[in-house]
mmCIF file of C-alpha atoms and ligand atoms in Angstrom:
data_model
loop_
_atom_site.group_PDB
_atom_site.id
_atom_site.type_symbol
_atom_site.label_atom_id
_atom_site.label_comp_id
_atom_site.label_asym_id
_atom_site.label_seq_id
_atom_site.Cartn_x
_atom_site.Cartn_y
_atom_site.Cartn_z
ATOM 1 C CA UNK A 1 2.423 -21.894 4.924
ATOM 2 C CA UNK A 2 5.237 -22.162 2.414
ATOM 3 C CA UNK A 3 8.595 -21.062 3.551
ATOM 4 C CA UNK A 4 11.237 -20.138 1.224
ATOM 5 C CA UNK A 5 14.836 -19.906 1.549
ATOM 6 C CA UNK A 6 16.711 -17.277 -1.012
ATOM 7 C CA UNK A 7 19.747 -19.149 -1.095
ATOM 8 C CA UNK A 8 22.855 -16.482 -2.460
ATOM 9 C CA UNK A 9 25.705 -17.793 -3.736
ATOM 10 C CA UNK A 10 28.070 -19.988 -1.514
ATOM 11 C CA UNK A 11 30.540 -17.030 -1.463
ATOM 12 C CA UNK A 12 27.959 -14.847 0.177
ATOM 13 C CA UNK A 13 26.470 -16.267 3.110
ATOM 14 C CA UNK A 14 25.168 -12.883 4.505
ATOM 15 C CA UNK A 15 22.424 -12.740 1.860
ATOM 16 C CA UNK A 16 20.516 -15.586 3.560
ATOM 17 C CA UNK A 17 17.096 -15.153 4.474
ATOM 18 C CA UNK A 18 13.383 -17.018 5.242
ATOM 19 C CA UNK A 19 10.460 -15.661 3.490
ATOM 20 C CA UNK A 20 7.012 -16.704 5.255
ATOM 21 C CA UNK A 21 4.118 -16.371 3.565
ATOM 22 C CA UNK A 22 1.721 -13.971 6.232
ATOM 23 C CA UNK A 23 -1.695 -13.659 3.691
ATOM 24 C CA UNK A 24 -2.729 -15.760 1.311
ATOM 25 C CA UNK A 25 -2.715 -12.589 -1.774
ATOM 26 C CA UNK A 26 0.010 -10.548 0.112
ATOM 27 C CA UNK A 27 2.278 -9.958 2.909
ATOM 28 C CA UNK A 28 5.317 -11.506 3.885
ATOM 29 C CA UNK A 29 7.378 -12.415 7.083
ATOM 30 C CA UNK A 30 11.155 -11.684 6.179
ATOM 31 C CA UNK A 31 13.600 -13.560 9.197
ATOM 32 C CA UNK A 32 17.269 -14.460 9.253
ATOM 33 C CA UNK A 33 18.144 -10.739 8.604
ATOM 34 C CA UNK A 34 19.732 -7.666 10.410
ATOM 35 C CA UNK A 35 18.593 -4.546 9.561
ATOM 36 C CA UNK A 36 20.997 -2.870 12.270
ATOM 37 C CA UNK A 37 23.656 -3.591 9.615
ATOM 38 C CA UNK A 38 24.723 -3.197 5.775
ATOM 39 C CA UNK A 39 23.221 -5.509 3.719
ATOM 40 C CA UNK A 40 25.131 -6.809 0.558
ATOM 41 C CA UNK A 41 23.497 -6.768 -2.873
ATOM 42 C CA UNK A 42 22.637 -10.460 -2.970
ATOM 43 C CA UNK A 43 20.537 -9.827 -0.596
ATOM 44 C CA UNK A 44 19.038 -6.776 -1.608
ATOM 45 C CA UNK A 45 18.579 -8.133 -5.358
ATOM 46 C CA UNK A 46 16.762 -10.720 -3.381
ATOM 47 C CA UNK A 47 14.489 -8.311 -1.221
ATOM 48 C CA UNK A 48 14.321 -6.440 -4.114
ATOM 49 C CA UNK A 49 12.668 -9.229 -5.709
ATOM 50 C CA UNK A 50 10.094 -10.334 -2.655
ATOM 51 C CA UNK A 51 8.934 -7.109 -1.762
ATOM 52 C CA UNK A 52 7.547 -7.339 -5.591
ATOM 53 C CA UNK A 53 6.069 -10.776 -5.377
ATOM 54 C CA UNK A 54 4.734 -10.735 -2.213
ATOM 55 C CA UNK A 55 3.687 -6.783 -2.021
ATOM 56 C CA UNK A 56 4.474 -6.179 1.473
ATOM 57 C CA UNK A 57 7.209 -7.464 3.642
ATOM 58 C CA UNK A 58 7.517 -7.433 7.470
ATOM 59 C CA UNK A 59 10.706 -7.833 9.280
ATOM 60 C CA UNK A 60 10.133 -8.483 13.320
ATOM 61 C CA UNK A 61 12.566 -7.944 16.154
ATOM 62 C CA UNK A 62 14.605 -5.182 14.220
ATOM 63 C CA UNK A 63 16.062 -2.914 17.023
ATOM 64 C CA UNK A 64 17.056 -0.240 14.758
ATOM 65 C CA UNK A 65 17.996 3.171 14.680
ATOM 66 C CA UNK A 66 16.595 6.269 12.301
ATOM 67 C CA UNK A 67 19.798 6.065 10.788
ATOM 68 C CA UNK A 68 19.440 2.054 9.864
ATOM 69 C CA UNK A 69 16.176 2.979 8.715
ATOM 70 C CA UNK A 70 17.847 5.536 6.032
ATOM 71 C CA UNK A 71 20.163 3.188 5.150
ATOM 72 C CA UNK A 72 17.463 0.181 4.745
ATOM 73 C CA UNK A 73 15.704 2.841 2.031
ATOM 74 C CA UNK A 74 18.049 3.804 0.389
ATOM 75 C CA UNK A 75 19.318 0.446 -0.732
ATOM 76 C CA UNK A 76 15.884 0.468 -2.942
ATOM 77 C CA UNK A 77 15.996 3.747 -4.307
ATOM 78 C CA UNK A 78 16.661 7.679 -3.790
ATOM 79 C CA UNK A 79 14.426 8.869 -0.296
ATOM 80 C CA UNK A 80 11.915 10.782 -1.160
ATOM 81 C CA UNK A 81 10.738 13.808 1.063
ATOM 82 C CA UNK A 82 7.031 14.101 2.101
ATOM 83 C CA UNK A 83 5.901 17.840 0.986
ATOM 84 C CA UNK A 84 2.996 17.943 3.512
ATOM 85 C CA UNK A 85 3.999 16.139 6.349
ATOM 86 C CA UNK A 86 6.072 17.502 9.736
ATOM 87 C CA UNK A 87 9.207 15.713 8.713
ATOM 88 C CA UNK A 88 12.350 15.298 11.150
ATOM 89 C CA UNK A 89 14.445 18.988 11.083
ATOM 90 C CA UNK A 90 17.979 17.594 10.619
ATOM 91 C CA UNK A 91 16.696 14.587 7.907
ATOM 92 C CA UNK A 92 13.721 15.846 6.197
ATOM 93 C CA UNK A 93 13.220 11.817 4.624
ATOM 94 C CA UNK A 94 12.338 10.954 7.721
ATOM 95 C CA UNK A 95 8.850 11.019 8.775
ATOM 96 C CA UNK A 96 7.892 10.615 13.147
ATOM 97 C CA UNK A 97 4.043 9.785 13.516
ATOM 98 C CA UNK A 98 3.553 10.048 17.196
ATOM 99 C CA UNK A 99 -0.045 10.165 17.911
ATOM 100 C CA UNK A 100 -1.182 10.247 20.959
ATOM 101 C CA UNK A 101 -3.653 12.371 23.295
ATOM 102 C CA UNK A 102 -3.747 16.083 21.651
ATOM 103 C CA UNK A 103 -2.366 14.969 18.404
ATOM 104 C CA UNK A 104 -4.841 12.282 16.587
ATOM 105 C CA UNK A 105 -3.405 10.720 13.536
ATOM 106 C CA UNK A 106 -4.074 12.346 9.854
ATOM 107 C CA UNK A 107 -7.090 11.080 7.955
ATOM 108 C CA UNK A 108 -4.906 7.769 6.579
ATOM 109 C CA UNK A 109 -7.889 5.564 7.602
ATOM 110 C CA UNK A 110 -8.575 6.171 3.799
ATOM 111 C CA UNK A 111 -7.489 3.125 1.040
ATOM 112 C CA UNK A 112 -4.786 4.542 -0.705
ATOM 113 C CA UNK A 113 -1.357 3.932 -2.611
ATOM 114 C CA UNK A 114 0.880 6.593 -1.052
ATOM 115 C CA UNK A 115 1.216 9.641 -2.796
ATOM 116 C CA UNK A 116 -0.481 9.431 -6.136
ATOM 117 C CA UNK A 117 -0.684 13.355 -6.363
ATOM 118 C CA UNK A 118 3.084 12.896 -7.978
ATOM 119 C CA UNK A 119 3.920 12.328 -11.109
ATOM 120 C CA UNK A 120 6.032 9.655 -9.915
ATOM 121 C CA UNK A 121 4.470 8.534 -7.035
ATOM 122 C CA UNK A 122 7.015 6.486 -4.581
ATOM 123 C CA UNK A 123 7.694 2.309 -5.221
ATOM 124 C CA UNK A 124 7.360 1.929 -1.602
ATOM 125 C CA UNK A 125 7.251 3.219 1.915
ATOM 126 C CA UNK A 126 8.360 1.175 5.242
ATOM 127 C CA UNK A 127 7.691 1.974 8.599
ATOM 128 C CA UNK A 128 9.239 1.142 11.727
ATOM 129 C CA UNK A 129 7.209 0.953 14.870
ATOM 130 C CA UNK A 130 8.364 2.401 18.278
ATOM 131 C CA UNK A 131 5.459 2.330 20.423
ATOM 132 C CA UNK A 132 2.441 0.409 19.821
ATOM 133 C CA UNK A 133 -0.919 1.049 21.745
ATOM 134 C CA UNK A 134 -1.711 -2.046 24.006
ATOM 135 C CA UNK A 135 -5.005 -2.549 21.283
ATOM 136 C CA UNK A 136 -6.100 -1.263 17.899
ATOM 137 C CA UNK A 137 -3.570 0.642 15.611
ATOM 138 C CA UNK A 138 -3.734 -2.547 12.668
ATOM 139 C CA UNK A 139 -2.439 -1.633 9.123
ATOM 140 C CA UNK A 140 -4.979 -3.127 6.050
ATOM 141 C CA UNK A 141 -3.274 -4.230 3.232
ATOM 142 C CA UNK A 142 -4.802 -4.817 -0.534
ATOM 143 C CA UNK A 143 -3.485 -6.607 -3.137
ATOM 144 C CA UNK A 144 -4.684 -4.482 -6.154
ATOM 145 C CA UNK A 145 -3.328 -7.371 -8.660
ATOM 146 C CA UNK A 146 -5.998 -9.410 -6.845
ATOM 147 C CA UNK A 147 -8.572 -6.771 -7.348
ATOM 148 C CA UNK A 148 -7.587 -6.521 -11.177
ATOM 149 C CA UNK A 149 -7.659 -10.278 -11.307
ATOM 150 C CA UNK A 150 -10.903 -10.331 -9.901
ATOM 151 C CA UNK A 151 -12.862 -8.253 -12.263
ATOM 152 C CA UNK A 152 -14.652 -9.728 -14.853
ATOM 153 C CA UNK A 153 -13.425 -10.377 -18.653
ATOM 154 C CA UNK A 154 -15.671 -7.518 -19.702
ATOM 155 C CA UNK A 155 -14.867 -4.777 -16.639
ATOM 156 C CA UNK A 156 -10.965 -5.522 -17.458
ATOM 157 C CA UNK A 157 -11.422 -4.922 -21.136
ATOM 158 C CA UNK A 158 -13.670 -1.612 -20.215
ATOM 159 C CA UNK A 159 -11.402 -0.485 -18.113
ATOM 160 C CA UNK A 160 -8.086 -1.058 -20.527
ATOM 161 C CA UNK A 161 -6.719 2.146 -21.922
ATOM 162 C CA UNK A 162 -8.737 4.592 -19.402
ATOM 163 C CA UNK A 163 -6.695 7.259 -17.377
ATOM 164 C CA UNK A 164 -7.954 8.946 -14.183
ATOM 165 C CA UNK A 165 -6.672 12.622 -12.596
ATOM 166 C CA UNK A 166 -4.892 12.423 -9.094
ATOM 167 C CA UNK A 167 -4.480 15.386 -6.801
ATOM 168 C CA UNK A 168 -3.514 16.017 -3.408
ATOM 169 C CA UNK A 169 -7.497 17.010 -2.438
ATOM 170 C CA UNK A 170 -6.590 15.549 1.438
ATOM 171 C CA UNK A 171 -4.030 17.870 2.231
ATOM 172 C CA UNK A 172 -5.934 21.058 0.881
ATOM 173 C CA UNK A 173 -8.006 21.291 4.279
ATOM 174 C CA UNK A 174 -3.987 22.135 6.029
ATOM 175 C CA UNK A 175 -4.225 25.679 4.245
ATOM 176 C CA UNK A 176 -6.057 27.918 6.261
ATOM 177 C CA UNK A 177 -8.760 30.300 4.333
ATOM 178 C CA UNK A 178 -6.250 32.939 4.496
ATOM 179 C CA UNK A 179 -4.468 35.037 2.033
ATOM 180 C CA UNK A 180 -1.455 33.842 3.000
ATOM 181 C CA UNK A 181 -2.780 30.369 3.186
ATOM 182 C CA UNK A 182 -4.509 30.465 -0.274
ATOM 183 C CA UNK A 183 -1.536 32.009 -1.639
ATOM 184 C CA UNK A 184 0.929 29.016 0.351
ATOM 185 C CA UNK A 185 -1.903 26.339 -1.549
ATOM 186 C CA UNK A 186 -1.572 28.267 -4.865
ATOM 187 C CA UNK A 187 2.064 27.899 -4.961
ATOM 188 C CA UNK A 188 1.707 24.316 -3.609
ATOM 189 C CA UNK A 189 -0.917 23.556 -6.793
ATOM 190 C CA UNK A 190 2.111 24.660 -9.285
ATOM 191 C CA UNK A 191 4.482 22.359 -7.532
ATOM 192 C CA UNK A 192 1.773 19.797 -7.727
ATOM 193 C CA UNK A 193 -0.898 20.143 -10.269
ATOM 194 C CA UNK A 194 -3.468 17.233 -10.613
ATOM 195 C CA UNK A 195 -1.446 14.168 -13.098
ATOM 196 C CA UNK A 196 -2.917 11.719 -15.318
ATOM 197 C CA UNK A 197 -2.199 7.999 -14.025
ATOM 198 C CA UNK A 198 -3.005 4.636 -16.283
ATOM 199 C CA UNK A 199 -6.381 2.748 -14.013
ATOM 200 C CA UNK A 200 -4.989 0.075 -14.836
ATOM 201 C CA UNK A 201 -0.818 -0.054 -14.254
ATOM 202 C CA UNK A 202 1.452 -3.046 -15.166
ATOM 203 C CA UNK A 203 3.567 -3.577 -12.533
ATOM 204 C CA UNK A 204 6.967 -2.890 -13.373
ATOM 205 C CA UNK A 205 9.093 -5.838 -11.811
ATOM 206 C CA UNK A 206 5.893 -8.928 -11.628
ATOM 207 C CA UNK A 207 4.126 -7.457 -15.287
ATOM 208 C CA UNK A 208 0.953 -8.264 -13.527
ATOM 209 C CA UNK A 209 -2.127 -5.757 -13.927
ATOM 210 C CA UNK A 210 -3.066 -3.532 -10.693
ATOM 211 C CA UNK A 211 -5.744 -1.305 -10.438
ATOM 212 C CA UNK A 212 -4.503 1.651 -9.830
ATOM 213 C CA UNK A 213 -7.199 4.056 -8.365
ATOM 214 C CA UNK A 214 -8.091 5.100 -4.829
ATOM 215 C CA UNK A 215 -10.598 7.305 -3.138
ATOM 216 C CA UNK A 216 -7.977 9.469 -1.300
ATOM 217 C CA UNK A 217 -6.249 10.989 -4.388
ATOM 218 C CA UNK A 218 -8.384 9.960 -7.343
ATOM 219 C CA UNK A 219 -10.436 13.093 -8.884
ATOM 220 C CA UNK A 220 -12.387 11.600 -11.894
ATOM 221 C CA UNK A 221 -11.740 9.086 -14.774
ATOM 222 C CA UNK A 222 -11.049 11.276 -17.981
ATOM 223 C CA UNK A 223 -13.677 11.239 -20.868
ATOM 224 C CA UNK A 224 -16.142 9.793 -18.809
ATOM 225 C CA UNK A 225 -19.827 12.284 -17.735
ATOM 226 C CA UNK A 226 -19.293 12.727 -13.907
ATOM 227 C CA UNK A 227 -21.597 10.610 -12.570
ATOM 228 C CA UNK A 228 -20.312 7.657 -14.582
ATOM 229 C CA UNK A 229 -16.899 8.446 -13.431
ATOM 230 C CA UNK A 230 -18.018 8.058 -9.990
ATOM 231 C CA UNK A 231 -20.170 5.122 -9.818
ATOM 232 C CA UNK A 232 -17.398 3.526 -11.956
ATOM 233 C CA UNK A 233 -14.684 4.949 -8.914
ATOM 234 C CA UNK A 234 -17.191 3.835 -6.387
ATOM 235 C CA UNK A 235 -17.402 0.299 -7.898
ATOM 236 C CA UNK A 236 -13.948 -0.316 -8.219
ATOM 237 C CA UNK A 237 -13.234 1.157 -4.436
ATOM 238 C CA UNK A 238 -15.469 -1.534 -3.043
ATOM 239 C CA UNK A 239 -13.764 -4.229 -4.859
ATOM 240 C CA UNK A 240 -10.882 -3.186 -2.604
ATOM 241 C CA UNK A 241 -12.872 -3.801 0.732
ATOM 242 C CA UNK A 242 -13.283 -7.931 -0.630
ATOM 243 C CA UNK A 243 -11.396 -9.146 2.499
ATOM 244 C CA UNK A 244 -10.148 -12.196 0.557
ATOM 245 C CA UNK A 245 -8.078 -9.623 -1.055
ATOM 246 C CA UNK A 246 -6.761 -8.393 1.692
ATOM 247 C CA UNK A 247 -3.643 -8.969 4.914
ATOM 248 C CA UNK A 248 -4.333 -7.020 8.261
ATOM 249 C CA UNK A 249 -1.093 -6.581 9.655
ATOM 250 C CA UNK A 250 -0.698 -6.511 13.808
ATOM 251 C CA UNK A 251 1.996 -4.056 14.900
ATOM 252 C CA UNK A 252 4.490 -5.524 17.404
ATOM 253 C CA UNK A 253 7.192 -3.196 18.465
ATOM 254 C CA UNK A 254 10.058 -2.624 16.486
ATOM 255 C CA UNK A 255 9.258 -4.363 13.277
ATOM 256 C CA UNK A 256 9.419 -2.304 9.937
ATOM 257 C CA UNK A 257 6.933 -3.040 7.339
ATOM 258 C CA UNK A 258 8.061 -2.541 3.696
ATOM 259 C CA UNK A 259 5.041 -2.265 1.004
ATOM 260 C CA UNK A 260 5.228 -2.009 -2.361
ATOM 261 C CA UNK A 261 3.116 1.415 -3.113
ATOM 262 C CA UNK A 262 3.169 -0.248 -7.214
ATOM 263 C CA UNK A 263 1.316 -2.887 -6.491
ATOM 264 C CA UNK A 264 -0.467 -2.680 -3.057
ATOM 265 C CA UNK A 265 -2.876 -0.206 -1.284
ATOM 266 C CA UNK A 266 -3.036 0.161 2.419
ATOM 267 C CA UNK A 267 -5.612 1.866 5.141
ATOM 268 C CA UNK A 268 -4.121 3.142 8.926
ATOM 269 C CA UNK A 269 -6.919 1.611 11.207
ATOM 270 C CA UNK A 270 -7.483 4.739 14.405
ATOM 271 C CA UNK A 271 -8.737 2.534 16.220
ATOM 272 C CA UNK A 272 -6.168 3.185 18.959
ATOM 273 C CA UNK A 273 -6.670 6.762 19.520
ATOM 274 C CA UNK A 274 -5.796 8.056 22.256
ATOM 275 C CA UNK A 275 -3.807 5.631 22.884
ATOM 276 C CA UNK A 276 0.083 6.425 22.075
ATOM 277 C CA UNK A 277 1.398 5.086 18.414
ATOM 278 C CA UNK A 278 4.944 6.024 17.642
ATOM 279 C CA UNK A 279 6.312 4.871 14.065
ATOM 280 C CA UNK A 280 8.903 6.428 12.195
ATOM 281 C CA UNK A 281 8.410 6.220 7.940
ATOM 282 C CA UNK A 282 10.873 6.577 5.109
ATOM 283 C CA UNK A 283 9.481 7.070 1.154
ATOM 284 C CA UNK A 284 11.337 5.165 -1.936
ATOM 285 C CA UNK A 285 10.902 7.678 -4.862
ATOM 286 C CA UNK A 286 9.072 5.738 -7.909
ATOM 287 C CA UNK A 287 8.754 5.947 -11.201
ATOM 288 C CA UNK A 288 5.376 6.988 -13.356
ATOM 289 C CA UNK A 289 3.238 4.253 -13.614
ATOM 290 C CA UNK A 290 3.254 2.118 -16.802
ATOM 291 C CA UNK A 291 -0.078 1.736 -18.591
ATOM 292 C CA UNK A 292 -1.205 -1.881 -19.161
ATOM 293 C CA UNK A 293 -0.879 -2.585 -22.466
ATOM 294 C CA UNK A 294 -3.657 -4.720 -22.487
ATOM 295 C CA UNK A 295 -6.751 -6.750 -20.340
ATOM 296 C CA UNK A 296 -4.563 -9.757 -18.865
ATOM 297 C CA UNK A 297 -4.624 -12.851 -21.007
ATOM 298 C CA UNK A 298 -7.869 -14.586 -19.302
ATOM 299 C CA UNK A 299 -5.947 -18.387 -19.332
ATOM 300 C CA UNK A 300 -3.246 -16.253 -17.081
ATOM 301 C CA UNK A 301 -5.995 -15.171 -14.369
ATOM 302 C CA UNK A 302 -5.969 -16.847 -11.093
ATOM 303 C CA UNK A 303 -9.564 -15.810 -10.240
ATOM 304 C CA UNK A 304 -9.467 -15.511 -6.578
ATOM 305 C CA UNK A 305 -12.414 -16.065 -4.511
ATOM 306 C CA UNK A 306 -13.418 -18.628 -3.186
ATOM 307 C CA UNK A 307 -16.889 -20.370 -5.121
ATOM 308 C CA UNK A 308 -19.835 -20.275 -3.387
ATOM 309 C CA UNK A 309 -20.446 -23.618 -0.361
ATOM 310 C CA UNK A 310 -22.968 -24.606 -2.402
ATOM 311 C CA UNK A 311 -20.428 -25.428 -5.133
ATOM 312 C CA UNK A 312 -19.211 -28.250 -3.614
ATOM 313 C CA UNK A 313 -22.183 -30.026 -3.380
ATOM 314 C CA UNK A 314 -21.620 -33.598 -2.018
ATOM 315 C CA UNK A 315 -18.160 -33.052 -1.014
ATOM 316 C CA UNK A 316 -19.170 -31.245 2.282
ATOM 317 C CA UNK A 317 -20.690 -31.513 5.580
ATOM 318 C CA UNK A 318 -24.579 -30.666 5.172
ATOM 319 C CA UNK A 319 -25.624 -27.537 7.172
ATOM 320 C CA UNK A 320 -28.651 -28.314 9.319
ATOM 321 C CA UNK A 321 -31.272 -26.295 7.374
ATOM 322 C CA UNK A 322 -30.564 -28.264 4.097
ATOM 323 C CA UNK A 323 -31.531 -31.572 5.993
ATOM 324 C CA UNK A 324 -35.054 -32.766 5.675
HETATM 325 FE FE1 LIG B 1 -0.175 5.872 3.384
#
């Protein structure tokens, strides 16, 4: 794997840090830095700009505390507060998933980019874990500039210019069929009402395409007759299941894992359950998503699966069934 070495100017020697490829599309392994302590803005430029490139970044062995968490967040934008999770009394931006026996993890098993019932929906979300159950508990990453990049000529140019609805249909079933609890939802739904989001999103650091849909918040694609709208939805959700597309990432204990939410979607494997899973989360508030202007030039592509064996005809091993 390449390794890369940010190298800050001389004056700064803080702002040092290794950057090790972790998946071929995606992911990241950020070393050489202590997230127990300020950071200066070399280094966060620097983050700033690897999180973007590489789409999610994992930092092992940080020992840290909620507060170095916060701090770690903030550096990339205002915190953003979670309106239907439990969130931490005394610091509301701070999420605690502990799952464990009598309290199974929400339905995040679901491929998503978080929050896309917002307007804005957040540039990224890390998570620190605490405890990690002895098997299981893997977070799947997507590359959804891979996806894009993927489609053919024809799909990107169909899809160019389309715009789907996004509302917060997962967190509906929390509102009990109540008065009260319609009436809670109702006022919820004016906070929140379904948003139009670009399908297709330039990022705003890389200027790379993404496909930006996903079956947990994605109603419908506008204009479209229903049922095209949800073969179309249903075609472009599988693309995201390509594994070449994706990086698992295995949970150690206290390593945070910063995604970017612009450019990357991610699925919670529960897998673990019952099994005890304590992680602590913090949201970057985003910005609305940029429509692409246009189908990416196709000379710019990188078109990334692999060909088929049989492409490379003489210049492989022969698999017993093709030998006379
Ligand atoms: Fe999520």
């Amino acid at each position: 794997m390449n390794e890369t070495l940010f190298a800050p100017p001389a004056a700064s020697q803080t702002a040092l840090f290794s950057v090790k490829r972790a998946g071929v599309f995606l992911g990241a392994r950020i070393t050489g830095i202590d997230l127990s302590k300020p950071l200066d803005t070399a280094t966060v430029d620097a983050l700033k700009l690897a999180h973007a490139e590489h789409g999610v970044l994992v930092f092992p062995d940080q020992k840290i505390s909620s507060g170095d968490l916060l701090r770690f967040g903030r550096y990339f934008g205002e915190l953003s507060v979670h309106p239907f999770s439990t969130n931490a009394e005394d610091s509301p931006e701070l999420i605690v998933y502990d799952n464990k026996e009598g309290n199974p993890p929400a339905p995040t098993d679901i491929w998503h980019t978080d929050e896309t019932f917002r307007a804005c929906p957040p540039m990224g979300t890390a998570l620190c874990s605490k405890i990690i159950p002895e098997v299981g508990g893997d977070t799947a990453f997507a590359s959804m500039s891979a996806v894009y990049e993927g489609l053919s000529d024809r799909m990107q140019h169909f899809l160019s210019g389309l715009e789907a609805v996004h509302d917060f249909k997962p967190f509906r079933g929390l509102f009990p069929n109540t008065r009260e609890g319609v009436e809670r939802m109702r006022r919820f739904e004016d906070l929140y009402p379904p948003v139009t989001h670009p399908v297709v999103a330039a990022h705003p650091v890389t200027g790379r395409n993404v496909l930006f849909v996903n079956p947990q918040f994605t109603l419908y694609i506008k204009g479209m007759a229903e049922d095209e709208s949800r073969h179309l939805l249903e075609l472009l959700y599988r693309k995201t299941l390509v594994h070449e597309y994706q990086y698992r990432h295995h949970w150690e204990p206290d390593m945070v894992v910063f995604w970017d939410n612009r450019g990357v979607q991610h699925s919670a494997l529960h897998d673990y359950y019952p099994q005890r899973r304590l992680m602590e989360r913090i949201t970057i508030a985003g910005t609305a998503p940029i429509p692409a202007s246009a189908p990416a030039d196709p000379a710019s592509l990188r078109r990334y699966l692999m060909p088929p064996v049989t492409a490379f005809k003489d210049s492989r091993q022969q698999r017993q069934h093709e030998r006379d």
